Structures are given as structure tokens and as C-alpha cells.
Coordinates of C-alpha atoms (C1' of nucleotides) in Angstrom, one line a residue:
Chain A
X1 CA 61.7 -166.3 28.6
X2 CA 65.4 -165.7 28.2
X3 CA 66.3 -162.1 27.5
X4 CA 68.7 -163.1 24.7
X5 CA 66.1 -164.6 22.3
X6 CA 65.4 -163.1 18.9
X7 CA 62.1 -162.9 17.1
X8 CA 60.4 -166.2 17.6
X9 CA 63.4 -168.3 18.3
X10 CA 65.2 -168.7 21.7
X11 CA 68.7 -169.7 20.8
X12 CA 70.3 -172.1 23.3
X13 CA 73.4 -170.3 24.4
X14 CA 74.6 -172.8 26.9
X15 CA 76.9 -174.5 24.4
X16 CA 78.4 -171.2 23.4
X17 CA 78.7 -170.3 27.1
X18 CA 80.8 -173.5 27.8
X19 CA 82.9 -172.9 24.7
X20 CA 83.9 -169.4 25.9
X21 CA 84.5 -170.5 29.5
X22 CA 86.6 -173.3 28.4
X23 CA 88.7 -171.0 26.2
X24 CA 89.2 -168.6 29.1
X25 CA 87.1 -165.9 27.5
X26 CA 84.4 -164.1 29.5
X27 CA 81.0 -165.0 28.2
X28 CA 79.7 -161.5 27.6
X29 CA 76.5 -160.9 25.7
X30 CA 78.1 -159.9 22.4
X31 CA 80.6 -162.8 22.6
X32 CA 77.8 -165.3 23.3
X33 CA 75.9 -164.1 20.3
X34 CA 78.9 -164.3 18.1
X35 CA 80.0 -167.7 19.4
X36 CA 76.5 -169.0 18.9
X37 CA 76.5 -167.9 15.3
X38 CA 79.9 -169.3 14.7
X39 CA 79.8 -172.6 16.4
X40 CA 76.2 -173.6 16.9
X41 CA 74.9 -172.4 13.6
X42 CA 75.9 -170.9 10.3
X43 CA 78.9 -171.0 8.0
X44 CA 82.4 -172.0 8.8
X45 CA 84.1 -169.2 6.9
X46 CA 83.3 -165.6 7.8
X47 CA 84.6 -162.1 7.4
X48 CA 83.9 -159.5 10.0
X49 CA 81.4 -157.9 7.7
X50 CA 79.5 -161.1 7.1
X51 CA 79.4 -161.8 10.8
X52 CA 78.2 -158.3 11.5
X53 CA 75.2 -158.7 9.1
X54 CA 74.4 -162.1 10.5
X55 CA 74.2 -160.7 14.0
X56 CA 72.1 -157.8 12.8
X57 CA 69.8 -160.3 11.2
X58 CA 69.1 -161.9 14.6
X59 CA 68.0 -158.5 15.8
X60 CA 70.9 -157.7 18.0
X61 CA 73.3 -154.7 17.6
X62 CA 76.9 -155.4 18.2
X63 CA 79.4 -152.6 17.5
X64 CA 81.8 -153.1 14.6
X65 CA 84.8 -152.7 16.7
X66 CA 83.5 -155.3 19.1
X67 CA 83.1 -157.8 16.3
X68 CA 86.8 -157.3 15.4
X69 CA 87.8 -157.5 19.0
X70 CA 85.8 -160.7 19.6
X71 CA 87.1 -162.3 16.4
X72 CA 90.6 -161.6 17.3
X73 CA 90.1 -162.8 20.9
X74 CA 88.6 -166.1 19.5
X75 CA 91.6 -166.5 17.2
X76 CA 94.0 -165.9 20.0
X77 CA 92.1 -168.5 22.1
X78 CA 92.3 -171.0 19.2
X79 CA 88.5 -171.1 18.6
X80 CA 88.9 -169.8 15.1
X81 CA 91.7 -169.5 12.6
X82 CA 92.6 -166.5 10.5
X83 CA 92.8 -167.4 6.8
X84 CA 94.6 -165.2 4.3
X85 CA 92.8 -165.2 1.0
X86 CA 93.3 -161.8 -0.5
X87 CA 94.3 -158.4 0.8
X88 CA 90.7 -157.2 0.8
X89 CA 89.5 -158.5 4.1
X90 CA 90.4 -160.9 6.8
X91 CA 88.6 -164.3 6.9
X92 CA 88.1 -166.5 9.9
X93 CA 87.5 -170.2 9.8
X94 CA 85.9 -172.2 12.6
X95 CA 87.6 -175.2 11.3
X96 CA 91.0 -174.9 13.1
X97 CA 92.7 -178.1 12.1
X98 CA 95.2 -177.8 9.3
X99 CA 93.6 -177.8 5.9
X100 CA 93.5 -175.8 2.7
X101 CA 91.0 -173.6 0.8
X102 CA 89.5 -173.2 -2.6
X103 CA 88.0 -169.8 -3.5
X104 CA 85.3 -170.0 -6.0
X105 CA 84.4 -167.3 -8.6
X106 CA 81.9 -165.8 -6.2
X107 CA 84.5 -165.4 -3.5
X108 CA 83.2 -168.2 -1.3
X109 CA 85.5 -170.5 0.5
X110 CA 85.5 -174.3 0.4
X111 CA 87.7 -176.6 2.4
X112 CA 90.3 -178.8 0.9
X113 CA 91.5 -181.7 3.2
X114 CA 95.1 -181.4 4.4
X115 CA 96.0 -184.8 2.9
X116 CA 95.3 -183.6 -0.7
X117 CA 98.5 -181.7 -0.6
X118 CA 101.9 -183.3 -0.4
X119 CA 105.2 -181.6 -0.2
X120 CA 108.5 -182.8 -1.6
X121 CA 111.8 -181.4 -0.5
X122 CA 111.5 -177.8 0.6
X123 CA 114.5 -175.5 0.1
X124 CA 116.6 -175.4 3.2
X125 CA 115.0 -173.4 6.0
X126 CA 116.9 -170.5 7.5
X127 CA 118.9 -171.6 10.6
X128 CA 116.9 -171.6 13.8
X129 CA 113.5 -171.6 12.1
X130 CA 110.8 -174.1 11.7
X131 CA 107.6 -174.5 9.8
X132 CA 104.7 -172.7 11.5
X133 CA 102.1 -173.4 8.9
X134 CA 101.5 -174.6 5.4
X135 CA 98.5 -173.2 3.6
X136 CA 97.4 -173.6 0.0
X137 CA 94.8 -171.6 -1.8
X138 CA 93.3 -172.7 -5.1
X139 CA 91.6 -169.9 -6.9
X140 CA 88.8 -170.6 -9.4
X141 CA 87.5 -168.6 -12.3
X142 CA 84.6 -169.0 -14.7
X143 CA 85.4 -171.4 -17.5
Chain B
X1 CA 126.1 -138.2 -19.8
X2 CA 122.6 -139.5 -19.6
X3 CA 120.1 -137.3 -17.8
X4 CA 118.7 -140.3 -15.8
X5 CA 121.8 -141.2 -13.9
X6 CA 122.1 -140.9 -10.1
X7 CA 125.1 -139.9 -8.1
X8 CA 128.1 -141.6 -9.5
X9 CA 126.4 -144.4 -11.4
X10 CA 124.7 -144.2 -14.8
X11 CA 122.2 -147.0 -14.9
X12 CA 121.7 -148.6 -18.3
X13 CA 118.0 -148.2 -18.9
X14 CA 117.9 -149.7 -22.4
X15 CA 117.0 -153.1 -21.1
X16 CA 114.2 -151.6 -19.0
X17 CA 113.1 -149.6 -22.0
X18 CA 112.8 -152.7 -24.2
X19 CA 110.9 -154.5 -21.5
X20 CA 108.3 -151.8 -21.2
X21 CA 108.0 -151.4 -25.0
X22 CA 107.5 -155.0 -25.4
X23 CA 104.9 -155.1 -22.7
X24 CA 103.0 -152.3 -24.4
X25 CA 103.7 -149.9 -21.6
X26 CA 105.0 -146.4 -22.3
X27 CA 108.6 -146.0 -21.1
X28 CA 108.1 -143.0 -18.9
X29 CA 110.8 -141.8 -16.6
X30 CA 109.3 -143.2 -13.4
X31 CA 108.5 -146.5 -15.0
X32 CA 112.0 -146.8 -16.4
X33 CA 113.4 -146.3 -13.0
X34 CA 111.1 -148.8 -11.4
X35 CA 111.6 -151.4 -14.2
X36 CA 115.3 -151.0 -13.9
X37 CA 115.2 -151.7 -10.1
X38 CA 112.8 -154.6 -10.5
X39 CA 114.3 -156.4 -13.5
X40 CA 117.9 -155.3 -13.9
X41 CA 118.9 -155.1 -10.2
X42 CA 117.6 -155.8 -6.8
X43 CA 115.3 -158.3 -5.1
X44 CA 112.6 -160.3 -6.7
X45 CA 110.0 -159.8 -4.0
X46 CA 108.9 -156.3 -3.3
X47 CA 106.2 -154.3 -1.6
X48 CA 105.2 -150.9 -2.8
X49 CA 106.9 -149.5 0.3
X50 CA 110.2 -151.3 -0.3
X51 CA 110.2 -150.2 -3.9
X52 CA 109.6 -146.6 -2.9
X53 CA 112.5 -146.6 -0.6
X54 CA 114.7 -148.2 -3.2
X55 CA 113.9 -145.5 -5.7
X56 CA 114.4 -142.9 -3.1
X57 CA 117.8 -144.4 -2.4
X58 CA 118.8 -143.8 -6.1
X59 CA 118.1 -140.2 -5.6
X60 CA 114.9 -140.0 -7.6
X61 CA 111.5 -138.9 -6.3
X62 CA 108.5 -140.9 -7.5
X63 CA 105.1 -140.2 -6.1
X64 CA 103.6 -142.9 -3.9
X65 CA 100.6 -143.2 -6.1
X66 CA 102.7 -143.6 -9.2
X67 CA 104.5 -146.5 -7.6
X68 CA 101.2 -148.2 -7.0
X69 CA 99.9 -147.4 -10.5
X70 CA 103.1 -148.6 -12.1
X71 CA 103.2 -151.8 -10.1
X72 CA 99.6 -152.5 -11.0
X73 CA 100.3 -151.8 -14.7
X74 CA 103.3 -154.1 -14.6
X75 CA 101.1 -156.8 -13.1
X76 CA 98.4 -156.3 -15.7
X77 CA 101.1 -156.6 -18.4
X78 CA 102.4 -159.8 -16.8
X79 CA 105.8 -158.4 -15.9
X80 CA 105.2 -159.1 -12.2
X81 CA 102.8 -161.2 -10.3
X82 CA 100.9 -160.2 -7.2
X83 CA 101.4 -162.5 -4.3
X84 CA 99.1 -162.7 -1.3
X85 CA 101.1 -163.3 1.9
X86 CA 99.2 -161.6 4.6
X87 CA 96.6 -158.9 4.9
X88 CA 99.2 -156.2 5.7
X89 CA 100.5 -155.3 2.3
X90 CA 100.6 -156.4 -1.3
X91 CA 103.7 -158.2 -2.5
X92 CA 104.9 -158.3 -6.1
X93 CA 107.1 -161.0 -7.5
X94 CA 109.2 -160.5 -10.6
X95 CA 109.2 -164.3 -11.0
X96 CA 106.0 -164.8 -12.9
X97 CA 106.0 -168.5 -13.5
X98 CA 104.0 -170.7 -11.2
X99 CA 105.8 -171.4 -7.9
X100 CA 105.2 -171.1 -4.2
X101 CA 106.6 -169.1 -1.2
X102 CA 108.1 -169.5 2.1
X103 CA 107.9 -166.5 4.6
X104 CA 110.7 -166.4 7.1
X105 CA 110.5 -165.1 10.6
X106 CA 111.8 -161.7 9.4
X107 CA 109.0 -161.5 6.9
X108 CA 111.2 -162.1 3.9
X109 CA 110.0 -164.2 1.0
X110 CA 111.8 -167.2 -0.5
X111 CA 110.7 -169.1 -3.6
X112 CA 109.6 -172.7 -3.5
X113 CA 109.7 -174.5 -6.9
X114 CA 106.3 -175.5 -8.2
X115 CA 107.2 -179.2 -8.4
X116 CA 107.7 -179.4 -4.7
X117 CA 104.0 -179.4 -4.3
X118 CA 101.7 -182.2 -5.5
X119 CA 98.0 -182.3 -5.4
X120 CA 95.8 -185.3 -4.9
X121 CA 92.1 -185.3 -5.7
X122 CA 90.6 -181.9 -5.1
X123 CA 87.0 -181.8 -4.0
X124 CA 84.7 -181.3 -7.0
X125 CA 84.8 -177.8 -8.5
X126 CA 81.6 -175.8 -8.8
X127 CA 80.1 -176.3 -12.3
X128 CA 81.4 -174.0 -15.0
X129 CA 84.6 -173.1 -13.1
X130 CA 88.2 -174.0 -13.5
X131 CA 91.4 -173.6 -11.6
X132 CA 92.9 -170.2 -12.1
X133 CA 95.9 -170.6 -9.7
X134 CA 97.3 -172.7 -7.0
X135 CA 99.4 -171.0 -4.4
X136 CA 101.1 -172.3 -1.3
X137 CA 102.6 -170.4 1.5
X138 CA 104.9 -171.9 4.1
X139 CA 105.2 -169.7 7.2
X140 CA 108.3 -170.0 9.4
X141 CA 108.8 -169.1 13.0
X142 CA 111.8 -169.1 15.3
X143 CA 112.5 -172.5 16.7
Chain C
dA1 C1' 97.7 -133.3 -31.4
dT2 C1' 96.3 -136.5 -28.1
dA3 C1' 95.9 -140.4 -25.3
dG4 C1' 98.3 -141.8 -21.5
dC5 C1' 101.2 -140.6 -17.3
dT6 C1' 102.6 -138.1 -13.2
dG7 C1' 102.2 -135.6 -8.9
dC8 C1' 99.7 -134.1 -5.4
dA9 C1' 96.2 -134.5 -2.3
dA10 C1' 91.8 -136.1 -1.0
dA11 C1' 89.1 -140.1 -0.6
dT12 C1' 88.4 -145.2 0.5
dG13 C1' 87.8 -149.2 3.1
dC14 C1' 89.2 -152.4 6.5
dT15 C1' 90.9 -152.7 11.0
dT16 C1' 92.6 -150.8 15.3
dT17 C1' 92.5 -147.7 19.3
dG18 C1' 91.2 -144.4 23.1
dC19 C1' 88.2 -143.5 26.5
dA20 C1' 84.2 -143.4 29.4
dA21 C1' 80.5 -146.4 30.9
dG22 C1' 79.0 -151.0 32.0
dG23 C1' 79.3 -156.0 33.1
dC24 C1' 81.5 -160.3 34.9
dC25 C1' 83.9 -162.7 38.7
Chain D
dG1 C1' 85.8 -153.8 43.9
dG2 C1' 88.6 -154.5 40.1
dC3 C1' 89.6 -155.8 35.7
dC4 C1' 88.0 -157.0 31.3
dT5 C1' 84.6 -155.6 27.5
dT6 C1' 81.6 -152.8 25.0
dG7 C1' 80.2 -148.8 22.3
dC8 C1' 81.2 -145.1 19.8
dA9 C1' 83.9 -142.4 17.3
dA10 C1' 88.3 -141.0 15.9
dA11 C1' 92.6 -142.6 14.2
dG12 C1' 95.6 -145.6 11.2
dC13 C1' 97.4 -147.6 7.1
dA14 C1' 97.8 -149.3 2.6
dT15 C1' 95.9 -148.4 -1.6
dT16 C1' 93.0 -145.9 -5.0
dT17 C1' 91.2 -142.0 -7.3
dG18 C1' 90.3 -137.2 -9.2
dC19 C1' 92.2 -133.7 -11.6
dA20 C1' 95.3 -130.4 -13.7
dG21 C1' 99.6 -130.3 -16.0
dC22 C1' 103.1 -132.9 -18.6
dT23 C1' 105.0 -136.3 -22.1
dA24 C1' 105.6 -140.0 -25.2
dT25 C1' 104.3 -141.0 -29.9

DNA sequence: ATAGCTGCAAATGCTTTGCAAGGCC
DNA sequence: GGCCTTGCAAAGCATTTGCAGCTAT
């Protein structure tokens, strides 16, 4: 039996292992756990807090700071993308290709395909600068 | 001479006074100062910190907490609009009609007219919810 | 008079950091 | 072995809040 299994299930960490290797990140125990949750399992949109409770639910303890460090490392490596939704917390999206988001009344995120948005003529950009990203957020409220 | 003037200049606070009255906000001394800076003078996009240093520059002391309280009160009254740009700080925009933003490499905001953006078919909204706002942010970087 | 503000300082809440111990190559 | 990570706790920041004293109305 593999030492990393949780109650009853023995998650297959090989995929997560390859992902991390390929991204140039050391496959440490906490990172394997997190990568497994992010890429082989659950939701696409997570906050540090959500990820922390998901890990906890699998029976493993990962320090708060480690979750932030790992998430930032994943983002730097391009495995996840930081998404700005509000000032309350930082969201990470495992879907890294350009697209947009809808925030429902419960605070959950939903993807909006990139091609739903089209841009006309933008005001002139400052000299020597180019577009780094275009992100749209549609906020919903109860009717 | 009006008691609210600063070194050399005597700002005309009557416009600010009317604005506040009309919005149902008591025209107190700090609020008059801030409203004057926001609506009769300077930039359209401010953070609490920027506004604080602008006030300080006019020779008046306004408590940090009061700046936040006032800004939030202005936002509640519809005089300014909160804009989410990044997780670092909260921005307020004196331009309250729907429009979008461009963030240049120096972190400054520029307006993008609402009609530059057009939306195709959004994914279905959750039942009982409607669109509250649509905001787009274009981030720039050095070329 | 009195409900609403201000100032000040303490409290929050998310995120980062410092450092010693441990793990990966 | 050496460098990167983890854990833990402390530090940081932007923002909020509690409370006593002031101020518009």
C-alpha cells in the first residue's frame, strides 16, 4: 500500500507527479496532494481556503503557508492562473487558456468562453506597451 | 476668508456641498474636502492611499479610517464606483456610468468606453439570477 | 437634542516571510 | 551534500470596527 493514500481510497499520484516534473517543480508530498486535487479531481476554481479544506478532507495536513507557496509556484509555472474577482481573496483557475468568468450570487465562478467577448477599437495604448491580458467578469445577483 | 482654505488657495466648496446634500450625505469637513478633491479637481481613479496623500498635500489631516468610511459612503450613495483591478487595493472611480478599464504598466487606470465591448451569447445564467454588472480589464505590459 | 461623524487605536482577515528542520536530486 | 520546501509562527498590509467626543440639523 502506498503511504499517501487516504481513508479507503489510494489516489493515483503518478499523473500529478508527471505534471510537476514537467513544470520544473519538485514533486514534494504537499505539492503532489495539491496537484492531485487540482488537476486529477475537483473543481477548477479554487481559493487558498477552499483548497485547504479539500486537503484537510482527504486526511492530510498541509500548512496554510505551504498552500499559498504551492499555489503561487503553480501559477509561476503556468499550471494555474490567478483570477481577480474581488478584493476579498485570490482565486486560482486550473483552466489557463484565455477565457472569462461569471460570478453567481453564491460567489461561485463559471467560465465564459473567450469568443463570447469581442473588442472594438480600444483607446490608444501608451507608447511601448502591449496588451498582456483581457479579462471580463460578469457579476450576477438574485432577480 | 473661509476657514477651510489651504495655504494660498481658497477652494470653493459650494459645489461639493451641494453634491453631498443631494446624495443625502452630511457635508462634514472631511467629506467636503474629499468630495472637492474627487469631483471638483483631480483624477478620476483613486485608491484610499492616493486620496489620503492628496488631502495631506492640501494641508489638512483626515484620519485614515475616515477616508475609508467616506469613500464607502460615497460608493453607497452612488457618487463613486468601486473598481476591482487587483487584490492589492480597492480603487474608486468617479465615473459611475458603465465602462471598462485599461491598467498600464505603471499601474494607472484608463477608461475604455462601454461600447468597445460586445458580448455574444453568455452561458445560461443560474435560475433566478440576473446580470448585475459586466466589467472588463485590459492589462498592459512593457513591449 | 440627537443621530450621525470623526479620530484614534485596536482588531480583522488574507497573504507573505523568517527560520530551523526535513526532503529531493 | 546542497538547495529547495515545509511547518510554524510572526509579520505585513489594506481595510474595518469600537468607542468617546464632536457636529450638523
